[in-house]
mmCIF file of C-alpha atoms and ligand atoms in Angstrom:
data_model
loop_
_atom_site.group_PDB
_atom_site.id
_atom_site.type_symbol
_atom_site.label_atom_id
_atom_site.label_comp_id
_atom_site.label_asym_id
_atom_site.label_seq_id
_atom_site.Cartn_x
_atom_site.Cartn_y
_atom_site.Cartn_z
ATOM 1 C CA UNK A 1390 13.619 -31.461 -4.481
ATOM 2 C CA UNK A 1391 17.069 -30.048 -4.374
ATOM 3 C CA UNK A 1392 18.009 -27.158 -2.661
ATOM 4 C CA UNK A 1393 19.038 -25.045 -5.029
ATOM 5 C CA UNK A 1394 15.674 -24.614 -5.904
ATOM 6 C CA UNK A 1395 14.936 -21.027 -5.912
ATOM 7 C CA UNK A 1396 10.840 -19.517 -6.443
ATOM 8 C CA UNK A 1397 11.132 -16.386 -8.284
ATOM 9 C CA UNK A 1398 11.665 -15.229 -11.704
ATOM 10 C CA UNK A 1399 13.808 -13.022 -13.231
ATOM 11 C CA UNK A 1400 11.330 -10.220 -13.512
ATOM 12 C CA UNK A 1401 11.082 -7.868 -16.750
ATOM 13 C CA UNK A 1402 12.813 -4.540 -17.133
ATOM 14 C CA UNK A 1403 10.977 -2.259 -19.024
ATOM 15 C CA UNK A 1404 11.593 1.357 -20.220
ATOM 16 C CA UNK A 1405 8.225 3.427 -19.590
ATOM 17 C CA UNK A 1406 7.593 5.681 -22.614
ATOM 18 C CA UNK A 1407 4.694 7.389 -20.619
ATOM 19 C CA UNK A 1408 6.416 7.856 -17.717
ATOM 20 C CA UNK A 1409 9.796 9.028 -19.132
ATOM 21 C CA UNK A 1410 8.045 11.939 -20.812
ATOM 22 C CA UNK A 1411 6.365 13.221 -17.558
ATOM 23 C CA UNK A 1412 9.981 13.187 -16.119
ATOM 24 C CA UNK A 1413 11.693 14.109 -18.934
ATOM 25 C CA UNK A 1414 14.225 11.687 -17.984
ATOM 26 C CA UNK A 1415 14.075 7.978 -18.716
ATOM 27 C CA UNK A 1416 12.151 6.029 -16.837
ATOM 28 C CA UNK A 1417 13.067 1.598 -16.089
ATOM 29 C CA UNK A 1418 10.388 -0.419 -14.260
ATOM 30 C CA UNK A 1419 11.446 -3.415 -12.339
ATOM 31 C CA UNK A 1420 8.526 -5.539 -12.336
ATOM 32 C CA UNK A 1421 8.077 -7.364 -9.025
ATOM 33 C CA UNK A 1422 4.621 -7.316 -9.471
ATOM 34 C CA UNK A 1423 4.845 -10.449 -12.142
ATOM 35 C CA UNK A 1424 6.526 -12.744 -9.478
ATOM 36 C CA UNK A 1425 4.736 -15.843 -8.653
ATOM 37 C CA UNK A 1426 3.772 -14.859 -5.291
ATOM 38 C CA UNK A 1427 2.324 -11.253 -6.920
ATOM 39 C CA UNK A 1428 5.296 -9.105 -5.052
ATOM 40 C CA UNK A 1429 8.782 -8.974 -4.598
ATOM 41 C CA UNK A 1430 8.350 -10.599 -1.131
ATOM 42 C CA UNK A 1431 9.080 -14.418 -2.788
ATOM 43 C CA UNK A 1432 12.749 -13.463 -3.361
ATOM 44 C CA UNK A 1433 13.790 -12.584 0.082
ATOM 45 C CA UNK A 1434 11.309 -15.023 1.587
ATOM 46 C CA UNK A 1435 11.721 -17.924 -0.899
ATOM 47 C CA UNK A 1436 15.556 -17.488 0.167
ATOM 48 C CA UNK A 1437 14.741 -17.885 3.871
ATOM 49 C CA UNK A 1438 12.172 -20.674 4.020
ATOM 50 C CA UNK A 1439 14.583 -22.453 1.589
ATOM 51 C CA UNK A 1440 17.537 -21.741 4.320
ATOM 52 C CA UNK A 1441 15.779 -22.564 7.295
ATOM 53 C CA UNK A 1442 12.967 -24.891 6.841
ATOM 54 C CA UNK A 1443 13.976 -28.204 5.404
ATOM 55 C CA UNK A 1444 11.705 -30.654 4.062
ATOM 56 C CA UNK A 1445 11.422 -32.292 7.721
ATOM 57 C CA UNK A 1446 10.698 -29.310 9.420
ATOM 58 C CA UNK A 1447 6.899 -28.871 10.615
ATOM 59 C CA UNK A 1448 6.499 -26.456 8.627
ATOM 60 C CA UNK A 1449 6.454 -21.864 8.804
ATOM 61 C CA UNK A 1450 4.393 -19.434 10.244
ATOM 62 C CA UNK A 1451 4.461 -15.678 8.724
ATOM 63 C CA UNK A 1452 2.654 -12.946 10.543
ATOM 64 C CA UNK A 1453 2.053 -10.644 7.237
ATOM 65 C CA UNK A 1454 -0.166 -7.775 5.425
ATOM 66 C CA UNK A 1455 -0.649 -10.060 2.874
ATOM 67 C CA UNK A 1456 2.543 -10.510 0.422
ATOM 68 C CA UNK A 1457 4.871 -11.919 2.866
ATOM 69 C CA UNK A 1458 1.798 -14.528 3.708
ATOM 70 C CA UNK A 1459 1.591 -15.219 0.190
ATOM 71 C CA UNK A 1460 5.209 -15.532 -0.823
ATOM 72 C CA UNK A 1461 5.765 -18.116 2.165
ATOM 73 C CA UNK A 1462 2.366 -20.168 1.465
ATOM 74 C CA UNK A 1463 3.769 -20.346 -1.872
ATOM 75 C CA UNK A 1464 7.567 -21.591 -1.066
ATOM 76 C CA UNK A 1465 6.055 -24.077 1.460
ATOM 77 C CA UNK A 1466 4.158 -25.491 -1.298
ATOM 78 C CA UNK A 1467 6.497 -26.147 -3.187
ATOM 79 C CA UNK A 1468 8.667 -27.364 -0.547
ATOM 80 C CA UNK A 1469 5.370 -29.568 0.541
ATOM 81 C CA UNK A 1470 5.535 -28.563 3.767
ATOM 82 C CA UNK A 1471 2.353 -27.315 6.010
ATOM 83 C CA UNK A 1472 1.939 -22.840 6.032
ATOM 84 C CA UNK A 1473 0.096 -21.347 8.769
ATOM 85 C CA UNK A 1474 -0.360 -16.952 7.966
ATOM 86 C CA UNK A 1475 -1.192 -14.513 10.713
ATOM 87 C CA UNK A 1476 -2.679 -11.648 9.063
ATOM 88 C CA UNK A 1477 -4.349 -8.645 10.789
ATOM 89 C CA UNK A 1478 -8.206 -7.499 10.500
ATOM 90 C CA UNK A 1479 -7.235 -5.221 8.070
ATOM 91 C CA UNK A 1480 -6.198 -7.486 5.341
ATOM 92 C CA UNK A 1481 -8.916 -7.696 2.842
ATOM 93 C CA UNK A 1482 -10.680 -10.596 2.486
ATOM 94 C CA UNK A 1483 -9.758 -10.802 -1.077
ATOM 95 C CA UNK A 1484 -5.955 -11.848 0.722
ATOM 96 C CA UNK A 1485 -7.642 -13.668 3.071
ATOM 97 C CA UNK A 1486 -8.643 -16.335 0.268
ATOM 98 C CA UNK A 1487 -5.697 -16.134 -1.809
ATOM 99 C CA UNK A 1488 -3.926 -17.263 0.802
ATOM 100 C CA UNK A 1489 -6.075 -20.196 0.960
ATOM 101 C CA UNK A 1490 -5.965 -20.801 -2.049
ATOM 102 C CA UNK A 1491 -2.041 -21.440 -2.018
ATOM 103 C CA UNK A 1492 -2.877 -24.212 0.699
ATOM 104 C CA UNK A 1493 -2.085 -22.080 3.927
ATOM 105 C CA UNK A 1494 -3.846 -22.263 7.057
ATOM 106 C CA UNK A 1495 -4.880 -18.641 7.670
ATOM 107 C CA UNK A 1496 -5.549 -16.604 11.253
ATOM 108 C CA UNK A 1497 -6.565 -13.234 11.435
ATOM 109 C CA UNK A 1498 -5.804 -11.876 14.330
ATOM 110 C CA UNK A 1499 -5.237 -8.242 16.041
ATOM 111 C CA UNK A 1500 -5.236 -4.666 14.166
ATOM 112 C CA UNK A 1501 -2.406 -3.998 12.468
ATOM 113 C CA UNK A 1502 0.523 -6.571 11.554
ATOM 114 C CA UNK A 1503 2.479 -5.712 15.059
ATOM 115 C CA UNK A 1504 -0.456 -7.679 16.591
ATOM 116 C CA UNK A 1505 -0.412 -10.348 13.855
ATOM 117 C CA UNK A 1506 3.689 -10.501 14.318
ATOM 118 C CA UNK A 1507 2.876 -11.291 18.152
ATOM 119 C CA UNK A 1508 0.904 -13.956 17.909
ATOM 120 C CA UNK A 1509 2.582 -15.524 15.096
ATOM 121 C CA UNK A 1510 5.873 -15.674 17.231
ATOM 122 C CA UNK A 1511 3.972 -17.028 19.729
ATOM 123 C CA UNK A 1512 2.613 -20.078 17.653
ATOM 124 C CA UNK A 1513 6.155 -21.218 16.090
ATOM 125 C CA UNK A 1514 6.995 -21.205 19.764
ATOM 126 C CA UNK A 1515 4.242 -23.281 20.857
ATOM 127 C CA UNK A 1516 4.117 -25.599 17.779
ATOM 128 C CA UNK A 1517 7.765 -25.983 16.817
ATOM 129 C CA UNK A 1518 7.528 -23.922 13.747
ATOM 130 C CA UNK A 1519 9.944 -22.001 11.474
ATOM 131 C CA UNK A 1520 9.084 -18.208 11.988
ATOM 132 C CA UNK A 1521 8.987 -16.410 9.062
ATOM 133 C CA UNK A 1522 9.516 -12.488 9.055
ATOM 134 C CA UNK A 1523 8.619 -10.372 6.444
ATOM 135 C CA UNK A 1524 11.188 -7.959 6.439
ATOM 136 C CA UNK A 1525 14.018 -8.003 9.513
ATOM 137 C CA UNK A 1526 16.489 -10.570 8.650
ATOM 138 C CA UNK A 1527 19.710 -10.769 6.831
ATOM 139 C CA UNK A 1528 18.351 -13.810 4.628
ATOM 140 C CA UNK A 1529 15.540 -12.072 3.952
ATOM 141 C CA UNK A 1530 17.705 -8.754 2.647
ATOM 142 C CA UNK A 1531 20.124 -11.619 0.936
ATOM 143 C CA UNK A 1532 17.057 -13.306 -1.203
ATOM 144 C CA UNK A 1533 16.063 -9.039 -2.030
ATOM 145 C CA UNK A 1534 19.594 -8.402 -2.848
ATOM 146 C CA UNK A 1535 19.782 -10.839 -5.561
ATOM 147 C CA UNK A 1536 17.316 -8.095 -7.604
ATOM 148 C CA UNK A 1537 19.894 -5.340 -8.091
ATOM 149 C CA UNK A 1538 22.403 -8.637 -9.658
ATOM 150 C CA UNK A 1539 19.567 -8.427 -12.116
ATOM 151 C CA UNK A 1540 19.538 -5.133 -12.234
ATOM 152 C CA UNK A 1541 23.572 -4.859 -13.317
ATOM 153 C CA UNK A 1542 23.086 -7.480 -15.666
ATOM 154 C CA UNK A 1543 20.033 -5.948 -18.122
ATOM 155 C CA UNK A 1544 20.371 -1.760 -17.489
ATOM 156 C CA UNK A 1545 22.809 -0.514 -19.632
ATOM 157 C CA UNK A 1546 24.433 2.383 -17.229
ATOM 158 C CA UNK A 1547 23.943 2.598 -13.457
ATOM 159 C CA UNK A 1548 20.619 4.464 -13.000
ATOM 160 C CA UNK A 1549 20.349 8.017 -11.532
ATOM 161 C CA UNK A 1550 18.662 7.557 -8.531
ATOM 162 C CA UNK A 1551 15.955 4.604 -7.565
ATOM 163 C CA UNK A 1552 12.637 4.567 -5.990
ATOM 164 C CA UNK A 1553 10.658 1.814 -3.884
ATOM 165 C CA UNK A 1554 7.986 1.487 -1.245
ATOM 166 C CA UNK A 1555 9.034 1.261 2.341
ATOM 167 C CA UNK A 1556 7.287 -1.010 4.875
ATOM 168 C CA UNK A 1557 9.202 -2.457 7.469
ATOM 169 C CA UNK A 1558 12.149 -2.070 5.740
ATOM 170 C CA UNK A 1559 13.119 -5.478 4.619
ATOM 171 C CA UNK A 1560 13.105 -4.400 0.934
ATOM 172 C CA UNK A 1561 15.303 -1.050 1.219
ATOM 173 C CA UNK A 1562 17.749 -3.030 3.318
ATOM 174 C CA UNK A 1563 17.956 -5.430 0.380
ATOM 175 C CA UNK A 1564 18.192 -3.015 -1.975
ATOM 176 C CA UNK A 1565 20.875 -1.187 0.005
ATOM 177 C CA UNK A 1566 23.092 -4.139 0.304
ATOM 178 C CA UNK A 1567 22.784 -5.516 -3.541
ATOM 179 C CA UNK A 1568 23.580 -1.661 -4.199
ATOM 180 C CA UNK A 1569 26.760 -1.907 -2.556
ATOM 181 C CA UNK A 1570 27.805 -5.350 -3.921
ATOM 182 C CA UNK A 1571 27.602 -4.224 -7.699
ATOM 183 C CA UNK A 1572 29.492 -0.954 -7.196
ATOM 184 C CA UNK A 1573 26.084 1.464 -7.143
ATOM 185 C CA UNK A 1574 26.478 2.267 -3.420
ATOM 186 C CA UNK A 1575 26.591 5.787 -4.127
ATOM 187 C CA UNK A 1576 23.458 6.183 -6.279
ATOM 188 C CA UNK A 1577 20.857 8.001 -4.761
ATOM 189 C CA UNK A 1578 17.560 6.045 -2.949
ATOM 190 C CA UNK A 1579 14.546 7.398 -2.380
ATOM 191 C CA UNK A 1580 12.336 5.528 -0.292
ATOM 192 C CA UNK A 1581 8.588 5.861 -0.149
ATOM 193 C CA UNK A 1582 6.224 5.847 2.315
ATOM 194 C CA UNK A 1583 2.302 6.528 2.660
ATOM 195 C CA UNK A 1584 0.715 9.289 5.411
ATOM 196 C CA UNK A 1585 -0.094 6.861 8.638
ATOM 197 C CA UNK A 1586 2.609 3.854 7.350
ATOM 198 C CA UNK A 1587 5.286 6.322 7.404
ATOM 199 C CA UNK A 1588 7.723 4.248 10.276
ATOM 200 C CA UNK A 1589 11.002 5.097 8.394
ATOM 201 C CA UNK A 1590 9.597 8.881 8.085
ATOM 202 C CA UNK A 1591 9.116 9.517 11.441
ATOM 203 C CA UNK A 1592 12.306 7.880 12.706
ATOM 204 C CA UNK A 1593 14.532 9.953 10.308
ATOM 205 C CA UNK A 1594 12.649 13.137 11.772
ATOM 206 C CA UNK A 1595 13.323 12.376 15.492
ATOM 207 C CA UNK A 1596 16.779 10.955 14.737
ATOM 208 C CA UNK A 1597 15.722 7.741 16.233
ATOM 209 C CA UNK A 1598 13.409 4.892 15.739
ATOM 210 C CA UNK A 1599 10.112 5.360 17.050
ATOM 211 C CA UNK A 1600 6.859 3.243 17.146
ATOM 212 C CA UNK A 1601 3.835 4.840 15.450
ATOM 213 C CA UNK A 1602 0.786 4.820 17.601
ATOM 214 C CA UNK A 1603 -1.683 3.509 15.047
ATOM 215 C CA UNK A 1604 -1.474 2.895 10.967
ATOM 216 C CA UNK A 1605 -4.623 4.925 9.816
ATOM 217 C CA UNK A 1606 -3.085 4.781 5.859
ATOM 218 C CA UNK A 1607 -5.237 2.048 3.719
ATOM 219 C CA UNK A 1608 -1.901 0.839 2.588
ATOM 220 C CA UNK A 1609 -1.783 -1.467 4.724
ATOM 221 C CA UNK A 1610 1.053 -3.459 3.657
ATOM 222 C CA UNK A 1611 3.227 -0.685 4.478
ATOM 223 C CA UNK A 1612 2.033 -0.382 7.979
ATOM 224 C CA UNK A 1613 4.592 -1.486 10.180
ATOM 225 C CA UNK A 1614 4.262 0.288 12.980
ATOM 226 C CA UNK A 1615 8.551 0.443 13.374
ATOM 227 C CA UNK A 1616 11.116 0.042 10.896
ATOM 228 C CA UNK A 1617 13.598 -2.513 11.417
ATOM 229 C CA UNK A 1618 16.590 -1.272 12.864
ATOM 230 C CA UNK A 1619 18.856 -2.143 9.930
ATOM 231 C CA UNK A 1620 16.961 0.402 7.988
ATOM 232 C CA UNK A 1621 17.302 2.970 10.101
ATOM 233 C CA UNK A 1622 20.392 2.620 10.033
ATOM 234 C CA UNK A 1623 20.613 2.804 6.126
ATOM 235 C CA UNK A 1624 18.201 5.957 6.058
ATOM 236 C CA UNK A 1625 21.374 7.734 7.813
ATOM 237 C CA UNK A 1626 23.234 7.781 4.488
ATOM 238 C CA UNK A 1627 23.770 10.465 2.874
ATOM 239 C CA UNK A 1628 22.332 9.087 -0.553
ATOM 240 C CA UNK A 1629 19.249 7.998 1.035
ATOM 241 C CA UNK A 1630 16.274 10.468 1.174
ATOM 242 C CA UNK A 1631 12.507 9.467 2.923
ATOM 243 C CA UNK A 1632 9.578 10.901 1.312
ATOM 244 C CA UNK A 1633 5.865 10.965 2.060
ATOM 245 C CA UNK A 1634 2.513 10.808 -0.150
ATOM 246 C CA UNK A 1635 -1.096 10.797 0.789
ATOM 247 C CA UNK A 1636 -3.034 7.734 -0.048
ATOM 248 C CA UNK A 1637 -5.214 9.586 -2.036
ATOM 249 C CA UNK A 1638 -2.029 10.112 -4.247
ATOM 250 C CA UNK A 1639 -1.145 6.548 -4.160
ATOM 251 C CA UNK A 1640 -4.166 5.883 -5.332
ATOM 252 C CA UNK A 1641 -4.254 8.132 -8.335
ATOM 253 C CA UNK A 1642 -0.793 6.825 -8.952
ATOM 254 C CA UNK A 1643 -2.326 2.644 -9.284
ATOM 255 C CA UNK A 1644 -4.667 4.300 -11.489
ATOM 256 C CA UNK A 1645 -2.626 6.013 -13.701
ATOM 257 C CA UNK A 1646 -0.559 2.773 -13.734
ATOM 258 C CA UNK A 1647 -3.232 0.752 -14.601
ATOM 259 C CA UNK A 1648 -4.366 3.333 -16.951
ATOM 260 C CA UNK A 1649 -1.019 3.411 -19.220
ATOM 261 C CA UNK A 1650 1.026 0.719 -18.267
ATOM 262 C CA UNK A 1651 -2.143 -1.490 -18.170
ATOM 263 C CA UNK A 1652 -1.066 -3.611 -14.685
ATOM 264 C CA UNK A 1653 -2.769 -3.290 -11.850
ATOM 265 C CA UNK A 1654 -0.959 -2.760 -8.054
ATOM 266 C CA UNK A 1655 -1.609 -2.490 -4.636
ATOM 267 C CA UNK A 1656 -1.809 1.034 -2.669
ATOM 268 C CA UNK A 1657 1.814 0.087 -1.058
ATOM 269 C CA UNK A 1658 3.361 0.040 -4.738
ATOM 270 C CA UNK A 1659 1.643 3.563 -5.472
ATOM 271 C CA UNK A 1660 3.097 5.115 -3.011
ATOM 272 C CA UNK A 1661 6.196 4.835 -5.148
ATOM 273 C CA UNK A 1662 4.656 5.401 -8.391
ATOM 274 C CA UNK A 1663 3.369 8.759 -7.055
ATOM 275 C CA UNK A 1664 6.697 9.942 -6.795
ATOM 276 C CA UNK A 1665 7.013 10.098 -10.280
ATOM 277 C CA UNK A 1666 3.247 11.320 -10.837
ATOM 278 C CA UNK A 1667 2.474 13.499 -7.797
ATOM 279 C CA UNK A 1668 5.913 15.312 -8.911
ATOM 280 C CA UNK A 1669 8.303 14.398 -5.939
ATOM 281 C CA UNK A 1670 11.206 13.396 -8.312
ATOM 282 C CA UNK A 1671 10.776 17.070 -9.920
ATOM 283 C CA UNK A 1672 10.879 18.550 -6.473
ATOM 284 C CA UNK A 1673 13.545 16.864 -5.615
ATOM 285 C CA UNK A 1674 15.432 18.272 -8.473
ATOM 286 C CA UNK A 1675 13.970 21.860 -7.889
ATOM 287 C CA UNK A 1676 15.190 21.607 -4.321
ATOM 288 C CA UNK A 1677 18.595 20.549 -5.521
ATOM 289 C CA UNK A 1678 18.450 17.209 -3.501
ATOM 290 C CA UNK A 1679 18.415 15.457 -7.034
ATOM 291 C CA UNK A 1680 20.540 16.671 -10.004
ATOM 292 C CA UNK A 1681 18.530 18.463 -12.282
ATOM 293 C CA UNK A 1682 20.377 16.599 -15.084
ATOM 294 C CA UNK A 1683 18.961 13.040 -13.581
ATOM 295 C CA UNK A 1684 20.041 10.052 -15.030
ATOM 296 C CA UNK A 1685 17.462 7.229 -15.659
ATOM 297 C CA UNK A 1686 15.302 6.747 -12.716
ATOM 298 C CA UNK A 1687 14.630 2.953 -11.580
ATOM 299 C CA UNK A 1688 11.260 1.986 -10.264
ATOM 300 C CA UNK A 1689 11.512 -0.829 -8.467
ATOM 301 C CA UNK A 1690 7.191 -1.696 -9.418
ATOM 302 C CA UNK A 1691 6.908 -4.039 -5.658
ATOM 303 C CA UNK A 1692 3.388 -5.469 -7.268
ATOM 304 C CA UNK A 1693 1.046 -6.661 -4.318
ATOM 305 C CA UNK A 1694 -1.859 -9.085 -4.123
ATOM 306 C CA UNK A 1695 -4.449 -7.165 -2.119
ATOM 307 C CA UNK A 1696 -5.923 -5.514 -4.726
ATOM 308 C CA UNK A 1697 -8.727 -5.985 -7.647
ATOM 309 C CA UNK A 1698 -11.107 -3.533 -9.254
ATOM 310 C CA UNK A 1699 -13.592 -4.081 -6.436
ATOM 311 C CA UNK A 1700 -10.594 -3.112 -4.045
ATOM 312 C CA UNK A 1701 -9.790 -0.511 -5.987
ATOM 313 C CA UNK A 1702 -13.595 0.613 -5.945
ATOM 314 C CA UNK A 1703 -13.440 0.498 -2.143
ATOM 315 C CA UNK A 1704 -10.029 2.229 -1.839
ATOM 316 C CA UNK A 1705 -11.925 5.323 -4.237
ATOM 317 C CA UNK A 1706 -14.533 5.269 -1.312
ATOM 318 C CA UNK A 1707 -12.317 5.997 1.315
ATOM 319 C CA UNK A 1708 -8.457 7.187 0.576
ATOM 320 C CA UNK A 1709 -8.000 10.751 1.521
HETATM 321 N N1 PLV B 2031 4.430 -6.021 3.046
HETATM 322 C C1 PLV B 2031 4.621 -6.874 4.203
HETATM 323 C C2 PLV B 2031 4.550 -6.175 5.500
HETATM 324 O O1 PLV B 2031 3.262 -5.730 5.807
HETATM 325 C C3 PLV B 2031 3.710 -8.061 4.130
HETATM 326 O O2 PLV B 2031 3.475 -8.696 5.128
HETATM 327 O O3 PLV B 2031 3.276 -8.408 3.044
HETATM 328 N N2 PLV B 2031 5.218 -3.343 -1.220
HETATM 329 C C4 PLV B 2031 4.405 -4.380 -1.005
HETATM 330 C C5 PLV B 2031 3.440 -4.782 -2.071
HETATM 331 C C6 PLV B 2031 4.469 -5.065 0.227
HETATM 332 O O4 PLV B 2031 3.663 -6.098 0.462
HETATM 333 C C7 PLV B 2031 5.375 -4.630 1.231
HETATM 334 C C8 PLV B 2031 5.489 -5.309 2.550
HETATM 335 C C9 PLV B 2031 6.203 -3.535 0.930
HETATM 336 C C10 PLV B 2031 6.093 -2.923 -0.310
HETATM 337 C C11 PLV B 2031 7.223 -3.014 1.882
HETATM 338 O O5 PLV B 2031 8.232 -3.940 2.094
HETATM 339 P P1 PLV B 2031 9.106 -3.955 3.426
HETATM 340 O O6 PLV B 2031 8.189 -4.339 4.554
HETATM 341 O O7 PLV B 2031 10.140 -4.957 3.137
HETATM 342 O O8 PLV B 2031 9.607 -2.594 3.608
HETATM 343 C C12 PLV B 2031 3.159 -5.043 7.042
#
């Protein structure tokens, strides 16, 4: 195969009737969640595993929630070379066998993903393989980057201000750096976190990155316990603002999605469709951190495997 192969799509760009009117302002969704891999993750990761794992090499480990798992399973298929994913306990099962079903070899080990990251460091050690991360590193942010080219090709004006989900980072740091290379540096970013995932949150409050002790949010591919560094250092721009939602409000925000968009996404991708529905956007505006005269609001729609009407069944069981 050559290597300019590259694994994701150009993903659709769609104006949201239903959610322009509940802004008042128009709404564009950037769907990541019709990527191969079910998530954004394939374009930074696709752009790594192509960069550092050659058709010789043993083959990649990923310690992941889920999406980064999938996205590199999926790349090393392709590639034919051999996956092995470190996911935590609390990756559903329903992950568990979609990662299978790509052809990885799959671990679960430890609590959250910082356990998961450990070990999986400690096996491309051990076994000579390429470690894949799912968020901190510059190839990573390069492959994420390539979105907002998209973006500058297909929107018509630069958009008012744009939302996404924040996990470890790697996707904000992406989205900061395409930002910059088409001349939208400025625009403002609001990143998105979940109650109990909320790394980036807490390190803007205490001016400095700290390690949270535990991720009790159900959206669990958010739940790095600390943001990369690189977005921390992002967060201290002025355009950039951090904002929190329950998951309960994630959760009626996948619903709603589901409901009139009719596409179904994991809890880490409601947290940023809540800001439009739980009314963050609006007081934003009220509290004069957004214009009140907003320009068209970007969603960037992240997608995310880990979720199915049974999951979403559960997640109605216990989200507060
Ligand atoms: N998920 C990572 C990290 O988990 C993973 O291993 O899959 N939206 C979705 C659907 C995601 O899967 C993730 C990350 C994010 C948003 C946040 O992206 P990040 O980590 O680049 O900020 C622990």
């Amino acid at each position: 195969m050559s290597n300019t192969q590259r694994f994701h799509i150009n993903s659709p760009l769609i104006e949201s009737t239903a959610m322009s009117k509940r802004l008042g302002t128009t709404v564009y969704l950037k769907m990541e969640s019709s990527q191969p891999s079910g998530s954004f993750k394939i374009r930074g990761i696709g752009h790594l595993v192509q960069k550092l794992a050659g058709p010789n090499s043993k083959g990649v480990v990923c310690s992941s929630g889920g999406n980064a798992g999938l996205a590199t399973a999926y790349a090393a298929r392709k590639l034919n070379i051999p996956a092995t994913i470190i996911v935590p306990s609390s990756s559903p099962q329903l992950v568990v066998e979609k990662l299978r079903d790509q052809g990885a070899i799959v671990k679960v080990m430890g609590k959250v993903w910082d356990d998961a990251n450990a070990e999986a460091l400690r096996l491309a050690e051990s076994e000579n393989l390429v470690f894949v991360p799912p968020f901190d590193h510059p190839l990573v942010w390069e492959g994420h980057a390539g979105m907002v080219h998209e973006l500058k090709a297909s929107l018509p004006h630069r958009p008012g201000a744009v939302v996404l989900s924040v996990g470890g980072g790697g996707l904000f740091c992406g989205l900061m750096e395409g930002l910059e290379q088409v001349g939208w540096g400025s625009v403002p970013v609001i990143c998105m976190e979940t109650v109990g995932a909320h790394c980036l949150n807490a390190a803007v409050k205490a001016g400095r990155r700290v390690t949270l002790p535990d991720i009790t949010s159900e959206a669990k591919c958010l739940g790095a316990k600390t943001v990369c560094s690189k977005a921390f250092e992002f967060s201290k721009r002025p355009n950039v603002i951090s904002e929190l939602v329950t998951d309960r409000q994630a959760l009626e925000a996948v619903e709603l999605f589901l409901d009139e968009e009719r596409v179904l996404v994991e809890l880490a991708c409601g947290a940023s469709l809540a800001a439009v529905y739980s009314g963050v956007i609006q007081r934003l505006q009220d509290e004069g951190r957004l214009p009140e005269r907003l320009g068209p609001l970007l969603l960037i729609v992240c997608g995310g495997s880990s979720i199915s009407l049974a999951q979403l069944q559960h997640l109605r069981a216990v989200c507060k």
